[in-house]
Each structure stands twice: as structure tokens, then as C-alpha cells.
XYZ file of N, CA and C in Angstrom:
570
model
N -61.310 14.660 53.111
C -62.024 15.936 52.785
C -61.659 16.263 51.343
N -62.567 16.704 50.589
C -62.391 17.105 49.210
C -62.067 18.577 49.134
N -61.007 18.911 48.497
C -60.671 20.366 48.270
C -61.765 20.953 47.354
N -62.036 22.251 47.523
C -62.919 22.879 46.577
C -62.324 22.853 45.163
N -63.258 22.652 44.217
C -62.796 22.643 42.812
C -62.857 23.953 42.169
N -61.905 24.281 41.320
C -61.871 25.614 40.628
C -63.165 25.803 39.800
N -63.666 26.995 39.883
C -64.897 27.277 39.022
C -64.475 27.864 37.708
N -63.204 28.190 37.502
C -62.689 28.770 36.267
C -61.488 28.039 35.847
N -61.136 27.980 34.579
C -59.890 27.282 34.175
C -58.630 27.874 34.888
N -57.833 27.063 35.424
C -56.507 27.516 35.885
C -55.524 27.515 34.756
N -55.697 26.612 33.846
C -54.913 26.582 32.579
C -55.887 26.560 31.470
N -56.027 27.763 30.762
C -56.991 27.700 29.631
C -56.553 26.913 28.481
N -57.484 26.312 27.790
C -57.105 25.600 26.566
C -56.319 26.368 25.566
N -55.466 25.707 24.785
C -54.737 26.453 23.729
C -55.814 26.955 22.744
N -55.351 27.959 21.999
C -56.278 28.483 20.984
C -56.300 27.546 19.831
N -57.399 26.800 19.712
C -57.503 25.739 18.680
C -57.616 26.386 17.291
N -57.932 27.628 17.133
C -58.041 28.235 15.846
C -56.680 28.742 15.243
N -55.666 28.596 16.090
C -54.294 29.075 15.702
C -53.250 28.189 16.179
N -53.310 26.921 15.962
C -52.287 25.925 16.392
C -51.105 26.050 15.407
N -49.955 26.499 15.960
C -48.736 26.583 15.134
C -47.828 25.374 15.114
N -47.896 24.590 16.182
C -46.985 23.450 16.397
C -47.532 22.323 15.510
N -46.707 21.764 14.552
C -47.187 20.742 13.642
C -47.537 19.431 14.456
N -46.762 19.084 15.489
C -46.952 17.880 16.323
C -48.306 18.023 17.035
N -48.550 19.197 17.616
C -49.840 19.468 18.320
C -50.977 19.333 17.307
N -50.868 19.933 16.119
C -51.952 19.957 15.133
C -52.244 18.499 14.765
N -51.232 17.687 14.527
C -51.430 16.292 14.116
C -52.158 15.500 15.320
N -51.685 15.706 16.531
C -52.306 15.041 17.684
C -53.787 15.397 17.825
N -54.038 16.771 17.736
C -55.341 17.254 17.853
C -56.272 16.742 16.787
N -55.713 16.544 15.659
C -56.575 16.055 14.466
C -57.069 14.698 14.722
N -56.382 13.903 15.581
C -56.830 12.508 15.906
C -57.523 12.363 17.245
N -57.750 13.567 17.861
C -58.345 13.498 19.278
C -59.878 13.403 19.113
N -60.520 13.012 20.213
C -61.945 13.023 20.328
C -62.441 14.469 20.163
N -63.554 14.638 19.487
C -64.096 15.968 19.226
C -65.548 16.058 19.657
N -65.976 17.191 19.797
C -67.331 17.566 19.960
C -67.723 18.639 18.969
N -68.623 18.288 18.111
C -68.946 19.197 17.020
C -67.777 19.743 16.196
N -66.848 18.815 16.018
C -65.683 19.093 15.195
C -64.489 19.790 15.944
N -64.636 20.008 17.192
C -63.591 20.646 17.981
C -63.042 19.663 19.007
N -61.723 19.639 19.199
C -61.188 18.728 20.245
C -61.806 19.095 21.626
N -61.997 18.132 22.473
C -62.546 18.309 23.716
C -61.645 19.240 24.622
N -62.198 19.860 25.610
C -61.465 20.824 26.413
C -60.167 20.199 27.060
N -60.308 18.974 27.481
C -59.137 18.246 28.079
C -57.958 18.291 27.150
N -58.189 18.083 25.855
C -57.081 18.023 24.876
C -56.545 19.449 24.656
N -57.356 20.442 24.720
C -56.968 21.753 24.578
C -56.021 22.268 25.688
N -56.363 21.762 26.897
C -55.475 22.103 28.044
C -54.146 21.271 27.998
N -54.325 19.967 27.681
C -53.102 19.172 27.529
C -52.280 19.619 26.285
N -52.844 20.430 25.423
C -52.194 20.912 24.218
C -51.034 21.844 24.597
N -50.895 22.361 25.808
C -49.844 23.188 26.266
C -48.553 22.353 26.328
N -48.650 21.011 26.335
C -47.526 20.090 26.381
C -47.785 18.976 25.318
N -47.438 19.371 24.021
C -47.778 18.503 22.926
C -47.278 17.094 22.989
N -45.958 16.948 23.415
C -45.410 15.621 23.508
C -46.197 14.799 24.534
N -46.479 15.331 25.684
C -47.245 14.586 26.656
C -48.618 14.268 26.165
N -49.301 15.194 25.510
C -50.648 14.977 24.955
C -50.663 13.762 23.995
N -49.584 13.714 23.168
C -49.494 12.647 22.221
C -49.435 11.322 22.951
N -48.612 11.149 23.945
C -48.513 9.928 24.704
C -49.689 9.668 25.606
N -50.291 10.697 26.146
C -51.528 10.575 26.866
C -52.660 9.931 25.980
N -52.756 10.375 24.736
C -53.720 9.928 23.822
C -53.493 8.480 23.420
N -52.209 8.078 23.399
C -51.891 6.690 23.031
C -52.411 5.769 24.164
N -52.152 6.124 25.423
C -52.624 5.335 26.573
C -54.193 5.324 26.617
N -54.761 6.552 26.651
C -56.138 6.661 26.763
C -56.867 5.991 25.665
N -56.382 6.170 24.459
C -56.957 5.614 23.217
C -56.900 4.070 23.317
N -55.748 3.547 23.766
C -55.695 2.120 23.919
C -56.747 1.574 24.889
N -56.843 2.179 26.065
C -57.843 1.750 27.044
C -59.238 1.854 26.587
N -59.518 2.864 25.777
C -60.964 3.078 25.291
C -61.251 2.207 24.107
N -60.307 1.958 23.272
C -60.556 1.376 21.959
C -59.943 -0.029 21.720
N -58.979 -0.381 22.474
C -58.222 -1.673 22.095
C -58.038 -2.578 23.268
N -58.561 -2.212 24.420
C -58.421 -2.943 25.653
C -59.126 -4.295 25.606
N -58.943 -5.120 26.638
C -59.597 -6.417 26.761
C -60.955 -6.353 27.391
N -61.217 -5.356 28.147
C -62.440 -5.200 28.914
C -63.625 -4.880 28.116
N -64.812 -5.458 28.430
C -66.009 -5.042 27.833
C -66.253 -3.513 28.085
N -66.718 -2.845 27.140
C -66.863 -1.350 27.287
C -67.816 -0.961 28.479
N -68.837 -1.657 28.676
C -69.831 -1.363 29.709
C -69.110 -1.337 31.129
N -68.396 -2.436 31.305
C -67.725 -2.611 32.588
C -66.621 -1.579 32.817
N -65.869 -1.323 31.710
C -64.805 -0.295 31.751
C -65.411 1.083 32.117
N -66.531 1.439 31.545
C -67.233 2.716 31.793
C -67.785 2.772 33.301
N -68.272 1.635 33.703
C -68.711 1.601 35.152
C -67.522 1.986 36.070
N -66.363 1.367 35.866
C -65.184 1.713 36.661
C -64.807 3.168 36.479
N -64.772 3.664 35.306
C -64.384 5.079 35.057
C -65.304 6.010 35.700
N -66.567 5.776 35.573
C -67.564 6.683 36.178
C -67.492 6.668 37.629
N -67.307 5.500 38.287
C -67.185 5.402 39.802
C -65.866 6.120 40.317
N -64.775 5.952 39.475
C -63.603 6.660 39.763
C -63.782 8.164 39.745
N -64.477 8.627 38.582
C -64.735 10.086 38.513
C -65.657 10.557 39.594
N -66.639 9.837 40.040
C -67.498 10.174 41.102
C -66.662 10.277 42.439
N -65.860 9.269 42.730
C -65.057 9.271 43.925
C -64.100 10.466 43.904
N -63.651 10.916 42.869
C -62.694 12.036 42.706
C -63.414 13.335 42.638
N -64.747 13.315 42.611
C -65.450 14.583 42.595
C -65.081 15.316 41.234
N -64.892 14.558 40.151
C -64.440 15.144 38.887
C -65.575 15.213 37.957
N -66.245 16.356 37.985
C -67.429 16.603 37.108
C -67.140 16.420 35.664
N -66.009 16.924 35.166
C -65.648 16.745 33.762
C -65.551 15.285 33.404
N -64.864 14.531 34.180
C -64.629 13.155 33.916
C -66.011 12.385 33.907
N -66.773 12.691 34.928
C -68.118 12.040 35.055
C -68.992 12.417 33.854
N -68.971 13.671 33.496
C -69.837 14.119 32.389
C -69.465 13.508 31.047
N -68.159 13.483 30.738
C -67.709 12.907 29.468
C -68.030 11.448 29.423
N -67.815 10.682 30.550
C -68.007 9.321 30.554
C -69.523 8.883 30.762
N -70.324 9.876 31.135
C -71.788 9.630 31.075
C -72.170 9.430 29.667
N -71.676 10.315 28.772
C -71.976 10.257 27.367
C -71.485 8.997 26.778
N -70.218 8.634 27.104
C -69.655 7.392 26.550
C -70.336 6.147 27.217
N -70.572 6.177 28.461
C -71.268 5.105 29.117
C -72.565 4.788 28.579
N -73.341 5.732 28.252
C -74.663 5.566 27.634
C -74.522 4.825 26.266
N -73.529 5.252 25.557
C -73.285 4.576 24.204
C -72.811 3.167 24.406
N -72.226 2.813 25.536
C -71.609 1.541 25.850
C -72.511 0.556 26.618
N -73.757 0.957 26.787
C -74.719 0.060 27.338
C -75.118 0.270 28.817
N -74.528 1.239 29.490
C -74.985 1.662 30.771
C -76.287 2.432 30.651
N -77.192 2.249 31.612
C -78.478 3.016 31.536
C -78.319 4.335 32.363
N -79.160 5.220 32.153
C -79.161 6.464 32.933
C -79.389 6.139 34.440
N -80.172 5.168 34.687
C -80.457 4.796 36.099
C -79.180 4.178 36.735
N -78.370 3.427 35.980
C -77.173 2.860 36.482
C -76.151 3.984 36.756
N -76.028 4.944 35.817
C -75.064 6.010 35.943
C -75.481 6.820 37.242
N -76.752 7.164 37.374
C -77.154 7.901 38.532
C -76.865 7.087 39.834
N -76.991 5.707 39.757
C -76.717 4.925 40.951
C -75.290 4.893 41.357
N -74.395 5.132 40.365
C -72.980 5.135 40.710
C -72.623 6.371 41.616
N -73.525 7.287 41.795
C -73.271 8.465 42.673
C -73.805 8.177 44.116
N -74.288 6.914 44.330
C -74.855 6.570 45.628
C -74.155 5.334 46.190
N -74.528 4.990 47.406
C -74.001 3.791 48.033
C -74.366 2.578 47.153
N -73.541 1.570 46.981
C -73.829 0.486 46.165
C -75.102 -0.373 46.594
N -75.457 -0.304 47.880
C -76.564 -1.087 48.245
C -77.921 -0.482 48.014
N -77.882 0.735 47.377
C -79.201 1.399 47.023
C -79.606 1.070 45.659
N -79.005 0.148 44.992
C -79.318 -0.250 43.612
C -79.138 -1.734 43.518
N -79.904 -2.433 42.608
C -79.821 -3.776 42.422
C -78.715 -4.190 41.385
N -77.489 -3.966 41.777
C -76.364 -4.283 40.937
C -76.126 -5.790 40.893
N -75.637 -6.287 39.805
C -75.192 -7.663 39.741
C -73.879 -7.784 40.547
N -73.616 -9.009 40.960
C -72.435 -9.264 41.863
C -71.170 -8.788 41.139
N -71.037 -9.084 39.814
C -69.821 -8.648 39.118
C -69.700 -7.122 39.065
N -70.771 -6.454 38.969
C -70.753 -4.972 38.944
C -70.325 -4.495 40.329
N -70.919 -5.110 41.401
C -70.489 -4.713 42.734
C -69.048 -4.891 43.003
N -68.416 -5.873 42.441
C -66.985 -6.033 42.631
C -66.212 -4.880 41.983
N -66.600 -4.464 40.760
C -65.994 -3.385 40.136
C -66.151 -2.074 40.927
N -67.345 -1.806 41.454
C -67.558 -0.608 42.238
C -66.751 -0.713 43.469
N -66.637 -1.797 44.171
C -65.848 -1.915 45.342
C -64.361 -1.693 45.017
N -63.865 -2.226 43.896
C -62.518 -1.987 43.518
C -62.273 -0.478 43.382
N -63.114 0.218 42.619
C -62.957 1.696 42.521
C -63.056 2.431 43.790
N -63.974 1.979 44.700
C -64.050 2.700 45.975
C -62.758 2.417 46.830
N -62.323 1.163 46.829
C -61.151 0.809 47.661
C -59.903 1.486 47.110
N -59.681 1.560 45.838
C -58.561 2.268 45.293
C -58.662 3.786 45.610
N -59.783 4.317 45.575
C -59.974 5.773 45.915
C -59.665 6.014 47.360
N -60.137 5.104 48.219
C -59.934 5.288 49.715
C -58.498 4.968 50.197
N -57.938 3.919 49.598
C -56.660 3.440 50.241
C -55.573 2.951 49.293
N -55.870 3.083 47.986
C -54.853 2.717 47.010
C -54.463 1.241 47.050
N -55.460 0.388 47.416
C -55.212 -1.025 47.366
C -56.597 -1.782 47.480
N -56.770 -2.797 46.622
C -57.983 -3.592 46.615
C -57.891 -4.627 47.715
N -59.009 -4.787 48.472
C -58.998 -5.791 49.602
C -58.961 -7.172 49.079
N -58.623 -8.115 49.962
C -58.666 -9.559 49.603
C -60.008 -10.023 49.112
N -61.028 -9.550 49.794
C -62.436 -10.018 49.485
C -62.845 -9.500 48.090
N -62.518 -8.267 47.762
C -62.783 -7.674 46.468
C -62.022 -8.339 45.393
N -60.711 -8.557 45.681
C -59.871 -9.184 44.764
C -60.401 -10.629 44.339
N -60.877 -11.379 45.373
C -61.313 -12.680 45.149
C -62.593 -12.648 44.192
N -63.460 -11.639 44.472
C -64.655 -11.518 43.621
C -64.271 -11.069 42.206
N -63.330 -10.240 41.983
C -62.807 -9.893 40.660
C -62.164 -11.103 39.914
N -61.317 -11.818 40.735
C -60.506 -12.886 40.103
C -61.444 -14.049 39.773
N -62.655 -14.150 40.345
C -63.613 -15.157 39.930
C -64.139 -14.948 38.519
N -64.135 -13.720 38.045
C -64.592 -13.441 36.684
C -63.455 -13.092 35.693
N -62.453 -12.311 36.067
C -61.498 -11.792 35.211
C -60.165 -12.606 35.222
N -59.526 -12.739 34.073
C -58.245 -13.382 33.970
C -57.215 -12.403 34.391
N -55.943 -12.817 34.447
C -54.855 -11.988 34.982
C -54.651 -10.764 34.109
N -54.644 -10.906 32.752
C -54.509 -9.804 31.941
C -55.640 -8.826 32.063
N -56.890 -9.226 32.261
C -57.940 -8.324 32.463
C -57.892 -7.589 33.811
N -57.363 -8.419 34.847
C -57.166 -7.771 36.179
C -56.117 -6.637 36.101
N -55.087 -6.878 35.325
C -54.066 -5.885 35.082
C -54.712 -4.602 34.535
N -55.519 -4.856 33.451
C -56.179 -3.758 32.738
C -57.077 -3.020 33.719
N -57.905 -3.793 34.414
C -58.845 -3.056 35.432
C -58.092 -2.134 36.365
N -56.972 -2.582 36.907
C -56.199 -1.737 37.783
C -55.645 -0.485 36.993
N -55.163 -0.715 35.796
C -54.631 0.371 35.088
C -55.744 1.405 34.651
N -56.833 0.906 34.238
C -57.973 1.791 33.884
C -58.310 2.630 35.085
N -58.487 2.009 36.325
C -58.751 2.732 37.476
C -57.693 3.801 37.783
N -56.451 3.381 37.716
C -55.417 4.285 37.987
C -55.261 5.441 37.007
N -55.447 5.140 35.704
C -55.224 6.108 34.709
C -56.402 7.178 34.879
N -57.593 6.745 35.094
C -58.689 7.711 35.230
C -58.649 8.490 36.582
N -58.032 7.860 37.601
C -57.771 8.648 38.791
C -56.757 9.791 38.522
N -55.750 9.481 37.803
C -54.805 10.486 37.292
C -55.540 11.598 36.516
N -56.287 11.181 35.511
C -57.081 12.198 34.700
C -57.948 12.948 35.501
N -58.641 12.322 36.515
C -59.578 13.100 37.342
C -58.854 14.204 38.197
N -57.651 13.791 38.704
C -56.919 14.798 39.434
C -56.386 15.936 38.579
N -56.002 15.607 37.384
C -55.620 16.702 36.400
C -56.721 17.600 36.078
N -57.836 16.983 35.724
C -59.041 17.815 35.335
C -59.438 18.700 36.474
N -59.581 18.169 37.692
C -59.942 18.973 38.884
C -58.939 20.117 39.160
N -57.591 19.771 39.183
C -56.630 20.726 39.496
C -56.355 21.868 38.450
N -56.569 21.429 37.248
C -56.397 22.441 36.146
C -57.587 23.273 35.845
N -58.765 22.840 36.465
C -59.992 23.554 36.315
C -60.553 23.410 34.853
N -60.397 22.244 34.222
C -60.887 22.011 32.881
C -62.388 22.054 32.953
N -63.002 22.885 32.152
C -64.431 23.097 32.120
C -65.196 22.127 31.290
N -66.414 21.826 31.589
C -67.209 20.984 30.831
C -67.327 21.452 29.354
N -67.352 20.618 28.440
C -67.551 20.936 27.058
C -69.051 21.251 26.921
N -69.409 22.177 25.979
C -70.798 22.536 25.799
C -71.683 21.257 25.527
N -72.818 21.113 26.216
C -73.797 20.057 26.018
C -73.417 18.774 26.758
N -72.300 18.751 27.493
C -71.925 17.549 28.228
C -72.479 17.695 29.646
N -73.239 16.679 30.110
C -73.860 16.767 31.432
C -72.788 16.727 32.519
N -73.156 17.285 33.695
C -72.413 17.140 34.911
C -72.806 15.955 35.709
N -72.806 16.079 36.961
C -73.310 15.009 37.862
C -74.806 15.000 37.796
N -75.406 13.844 37.938
C -76.808 13.655 37.957
C -77.382 14.506 39.172
N -78.609 15.013 38.969
C -79.232 15.860 40.011
C -80.110 15.056 40.921
N -80.482 13.889 40.576
C -81.334 13.110 41.454
C -80.761 11.793 41.870
């Protein structure tokens, strides 16, 4: 059962117009922005500047320097966000996913049962991995075999870390009540 999500921030973002901490200012200067302002997630994480700095190192590595093709990475992140009922995560990665080669139709299909869309076998294995991790924190033997047929050991490690990192992020976003940034979509309506 999914707990109700907060409709208001439980932790409001730091005041980005008056950042006094030099470490926080430096970290926010390198963070993802929307219209020149750091995303709401970074404003909330800004209450803990040292953690934000390290969070950005891990997240930045996974998004910019990892081994996985970006389309497949985003497919996993979006399915993780959907399974966690994390509208902020799903919305931000809808924008990123579209830039990385996912179609709007594929993104909408990630909110439905896998058999309702003509996914490639490799994509189905990634969706199954995300679903199994969300349901029981372990990938089944059958799904592992399908993944291992395509991905090498280093890529398999990264797939698991991507899924786990974005499960963590989704739980943070949901629990802290981080609100969508202006202009970022939520879940698909159809």
C-alpha cells in the first residue's frame, strides 16, 4: 500500500536568493537548473550542504559519466519513479528521458503493465528489474539471465546502483514533499 504523498513541502527549499554558506553556494552553482535556478530537489538538499555535495557527485556520475546508454538508464529511472509513486522524479526524468531518446509514448507506457506496449526484449528486462527491485529488493533469476545476456558485469553493477540510487531519491522526494519545478510535467494523464 502506498502512503499518501504530501501536497505541500515538509522541508521547504533554502532561500536561493540569500545563500550564505560558501560550500552550498559553490555546490548550487554546479547543480542542474531550470531557467537559471537550481531545481527544487537541490534547494531542499541545500539544508545539508555536505550531503548535497556528495549526492551531486554520485548523481552526476550516474547521469553523465556512467557506462549505460542514456535511453536505457532513463527507462530504469522512470520505472523506478513510477513504482515509487514519485511524481517529482517521474516529471524531471520525463524531461531528461525525452532528450535521451525515449518517446512520449514509451514514457506513458512505463506507467502501465509491460504487456500493454510493444517493448523490445532488452527493455522488458530493464522494466522487470525495476519492478522486482521495487517489490522485493532482489532481481529474479529469469530477469538476471535476460539482463546478463546483454550487459557485462560492470554494466550490471551500474544498473543495480542506478535503480537503487533513484529508489533512494524517490523516497526522499516523496517524504520531504519536494514540489515539482515550474513547467515540469507530472505523471502522464492517459
